[in-house]
PDB file of C-alpha atoms in Angstrom:
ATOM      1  CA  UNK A   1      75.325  74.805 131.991  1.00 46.00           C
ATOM      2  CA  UNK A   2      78.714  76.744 131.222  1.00 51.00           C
ATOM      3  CA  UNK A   3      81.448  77.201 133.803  1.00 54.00           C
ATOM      4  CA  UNK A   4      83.296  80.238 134.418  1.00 56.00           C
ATOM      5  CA  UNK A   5      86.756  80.040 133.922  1.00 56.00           C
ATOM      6  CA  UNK A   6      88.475  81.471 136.476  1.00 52.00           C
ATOM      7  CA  UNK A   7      91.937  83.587 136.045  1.00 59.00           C
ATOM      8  CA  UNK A   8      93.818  81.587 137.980  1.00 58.00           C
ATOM      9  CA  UNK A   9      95.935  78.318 136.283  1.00 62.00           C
ATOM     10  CA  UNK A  10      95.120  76.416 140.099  1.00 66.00           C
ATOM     11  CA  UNK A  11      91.748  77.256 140.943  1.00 58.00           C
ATOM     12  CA  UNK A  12      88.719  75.227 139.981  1.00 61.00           C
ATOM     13  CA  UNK A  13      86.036  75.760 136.816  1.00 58.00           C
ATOM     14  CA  UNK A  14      83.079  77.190 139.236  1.00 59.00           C
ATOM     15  CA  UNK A  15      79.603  76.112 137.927  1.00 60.00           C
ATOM     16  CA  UNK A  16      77.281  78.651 137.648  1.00 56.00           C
ATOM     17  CA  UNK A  17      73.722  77.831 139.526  1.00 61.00           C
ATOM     18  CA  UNK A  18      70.645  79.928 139.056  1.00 61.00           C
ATOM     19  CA  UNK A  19      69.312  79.893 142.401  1.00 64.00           C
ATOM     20  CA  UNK A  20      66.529  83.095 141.967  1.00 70.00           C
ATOM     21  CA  UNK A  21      63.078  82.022 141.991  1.00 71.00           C
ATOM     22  CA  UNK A  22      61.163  82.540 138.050  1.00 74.00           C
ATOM     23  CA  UNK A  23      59.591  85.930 137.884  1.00 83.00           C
ATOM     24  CA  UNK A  24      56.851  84.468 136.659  1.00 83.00           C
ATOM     25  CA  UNK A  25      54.912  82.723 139.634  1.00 88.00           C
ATOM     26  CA  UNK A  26      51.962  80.698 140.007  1.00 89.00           C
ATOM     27  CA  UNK A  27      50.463  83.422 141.886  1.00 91.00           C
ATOM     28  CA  UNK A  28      51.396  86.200 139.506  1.00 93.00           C
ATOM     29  CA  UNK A  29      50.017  84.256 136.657  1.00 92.00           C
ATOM     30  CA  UNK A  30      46.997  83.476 138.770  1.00 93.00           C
ATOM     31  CA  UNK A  31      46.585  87.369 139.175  1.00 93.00           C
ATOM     32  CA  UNK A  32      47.130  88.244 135.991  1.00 93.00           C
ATOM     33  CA  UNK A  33      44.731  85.749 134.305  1.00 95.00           C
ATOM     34  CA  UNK A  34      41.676  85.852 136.977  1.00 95.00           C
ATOM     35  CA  UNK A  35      39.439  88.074 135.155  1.00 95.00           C
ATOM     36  CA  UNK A  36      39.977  86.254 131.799  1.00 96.00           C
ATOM     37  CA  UNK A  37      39.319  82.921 133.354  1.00 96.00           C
ATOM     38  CA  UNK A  38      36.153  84.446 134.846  1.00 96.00           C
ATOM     39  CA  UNK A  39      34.710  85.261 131.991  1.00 96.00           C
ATOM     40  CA  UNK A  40      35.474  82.501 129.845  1.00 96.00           C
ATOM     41  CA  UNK A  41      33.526  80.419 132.784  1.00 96.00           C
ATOM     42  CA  UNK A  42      30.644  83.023 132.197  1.00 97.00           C
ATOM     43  CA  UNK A  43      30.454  82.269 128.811  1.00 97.00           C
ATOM     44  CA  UNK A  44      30.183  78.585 129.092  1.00 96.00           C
ATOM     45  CA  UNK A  45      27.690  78.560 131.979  1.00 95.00           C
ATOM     46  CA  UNK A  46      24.962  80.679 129.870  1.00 96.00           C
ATOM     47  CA  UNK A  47      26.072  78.726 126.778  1.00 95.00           C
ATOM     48  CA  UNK A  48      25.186  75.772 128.628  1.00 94.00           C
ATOM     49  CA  UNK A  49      22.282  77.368 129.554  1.00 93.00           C
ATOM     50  CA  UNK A  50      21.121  78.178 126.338  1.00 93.00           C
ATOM     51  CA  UNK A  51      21.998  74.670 124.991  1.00 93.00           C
ATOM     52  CA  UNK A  52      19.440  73.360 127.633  1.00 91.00           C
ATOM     53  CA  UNK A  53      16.487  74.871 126.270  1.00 90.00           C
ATOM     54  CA  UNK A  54      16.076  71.741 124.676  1.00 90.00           C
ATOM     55  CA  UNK A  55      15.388  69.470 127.645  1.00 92.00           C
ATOM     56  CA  UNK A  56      12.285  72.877 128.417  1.00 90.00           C
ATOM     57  CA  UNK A  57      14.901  73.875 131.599  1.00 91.00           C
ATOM     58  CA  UNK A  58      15.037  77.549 132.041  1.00 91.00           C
ATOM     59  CA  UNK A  59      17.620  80.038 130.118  1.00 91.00           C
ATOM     60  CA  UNK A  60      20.116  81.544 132.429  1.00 92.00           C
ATOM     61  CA  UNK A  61      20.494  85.011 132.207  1.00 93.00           C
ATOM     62  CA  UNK A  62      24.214  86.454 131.654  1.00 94.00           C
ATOM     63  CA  UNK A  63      24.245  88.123 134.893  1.00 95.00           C
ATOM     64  CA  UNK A  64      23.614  85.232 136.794  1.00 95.00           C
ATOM     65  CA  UNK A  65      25.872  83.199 134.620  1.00 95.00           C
ATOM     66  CA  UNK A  66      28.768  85.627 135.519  1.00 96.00           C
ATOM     67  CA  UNK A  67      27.585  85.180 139.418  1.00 96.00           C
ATOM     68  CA  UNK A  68      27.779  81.225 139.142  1.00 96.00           C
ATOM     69  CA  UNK A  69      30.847  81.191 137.470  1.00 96.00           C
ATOM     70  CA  UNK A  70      32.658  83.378 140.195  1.00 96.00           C
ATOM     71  CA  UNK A  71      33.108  80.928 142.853  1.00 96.00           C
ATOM     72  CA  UNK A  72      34.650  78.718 139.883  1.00 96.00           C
ATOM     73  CA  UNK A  73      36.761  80.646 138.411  1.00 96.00           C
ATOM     74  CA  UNK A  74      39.248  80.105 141.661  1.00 95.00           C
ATOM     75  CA  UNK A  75      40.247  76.981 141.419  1.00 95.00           C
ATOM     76  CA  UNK A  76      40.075  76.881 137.812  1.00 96.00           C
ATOM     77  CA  UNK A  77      42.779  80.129 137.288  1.00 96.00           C
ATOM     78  CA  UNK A  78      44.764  77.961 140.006  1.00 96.00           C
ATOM     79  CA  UNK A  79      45.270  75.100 137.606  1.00 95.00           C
ATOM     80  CA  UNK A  80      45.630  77.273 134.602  1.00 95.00           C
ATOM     81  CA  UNK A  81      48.143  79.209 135.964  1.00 95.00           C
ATOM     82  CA  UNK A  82      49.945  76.140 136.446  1.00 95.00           C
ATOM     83  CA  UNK A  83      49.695  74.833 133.243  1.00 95.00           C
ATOM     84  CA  UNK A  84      51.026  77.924 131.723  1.00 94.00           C
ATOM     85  CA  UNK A  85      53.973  77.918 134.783  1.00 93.00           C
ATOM     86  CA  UNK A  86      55.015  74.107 133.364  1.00 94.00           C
ATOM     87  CA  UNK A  87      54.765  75.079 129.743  1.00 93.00           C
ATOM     88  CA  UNK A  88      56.859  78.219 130.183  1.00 91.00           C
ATOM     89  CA  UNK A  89      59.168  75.837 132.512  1.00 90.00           C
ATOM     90  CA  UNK A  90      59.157  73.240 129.249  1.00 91.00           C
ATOM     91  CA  UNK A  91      60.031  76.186 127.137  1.00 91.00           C
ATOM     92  CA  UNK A  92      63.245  77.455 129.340  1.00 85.00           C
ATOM     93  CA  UNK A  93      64.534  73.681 129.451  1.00 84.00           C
TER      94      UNK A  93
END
């Protein structure tokens, strides 16, 4: 980090701390990114559902995919927002 120099031949070099929080929070990542985690969820449950047409279970229909993969898409846009917070962190270091 760079010090200010200050006008002064006595004073002291002050350091300069950024002590804001990111503008880019967990939270407003997790907002952001909900719907698009919710429907790439969708689409894996009825491809998974079409992939087990082979063992003669039923297809899932895409409406009901998109209904299973609601209560999923939570916790999984929780740690995906995180991810994308450390990488972004990773990138600003």
């Amino acid at each position: 980090m760079f010090g200010t120099k200050s006008r002064s031949l006595r004073a002291p070099v002050t350091e300069s701390t950024n002590t804001e929080l990111p503008y880019w929070t967990v939270w407003r990542i997790s907002l952001w990114s909900f719907v698009f985690v919710w429907g790439a969820l969708a689409i894996n449950f009825y491809f998974i559902g079409l992939m087990w047409q082979v063992i003669n279970l039923p297809v899932i229909a895409p409406v009901t995919a998109i209904q299973i993969a609601f209560p999923f898409s939570f916790p999984m846009t929780w740690v995906s927002a995180r991810w994308v917070r450390r990488l972004m962190d990773e990138a600003e270091s």
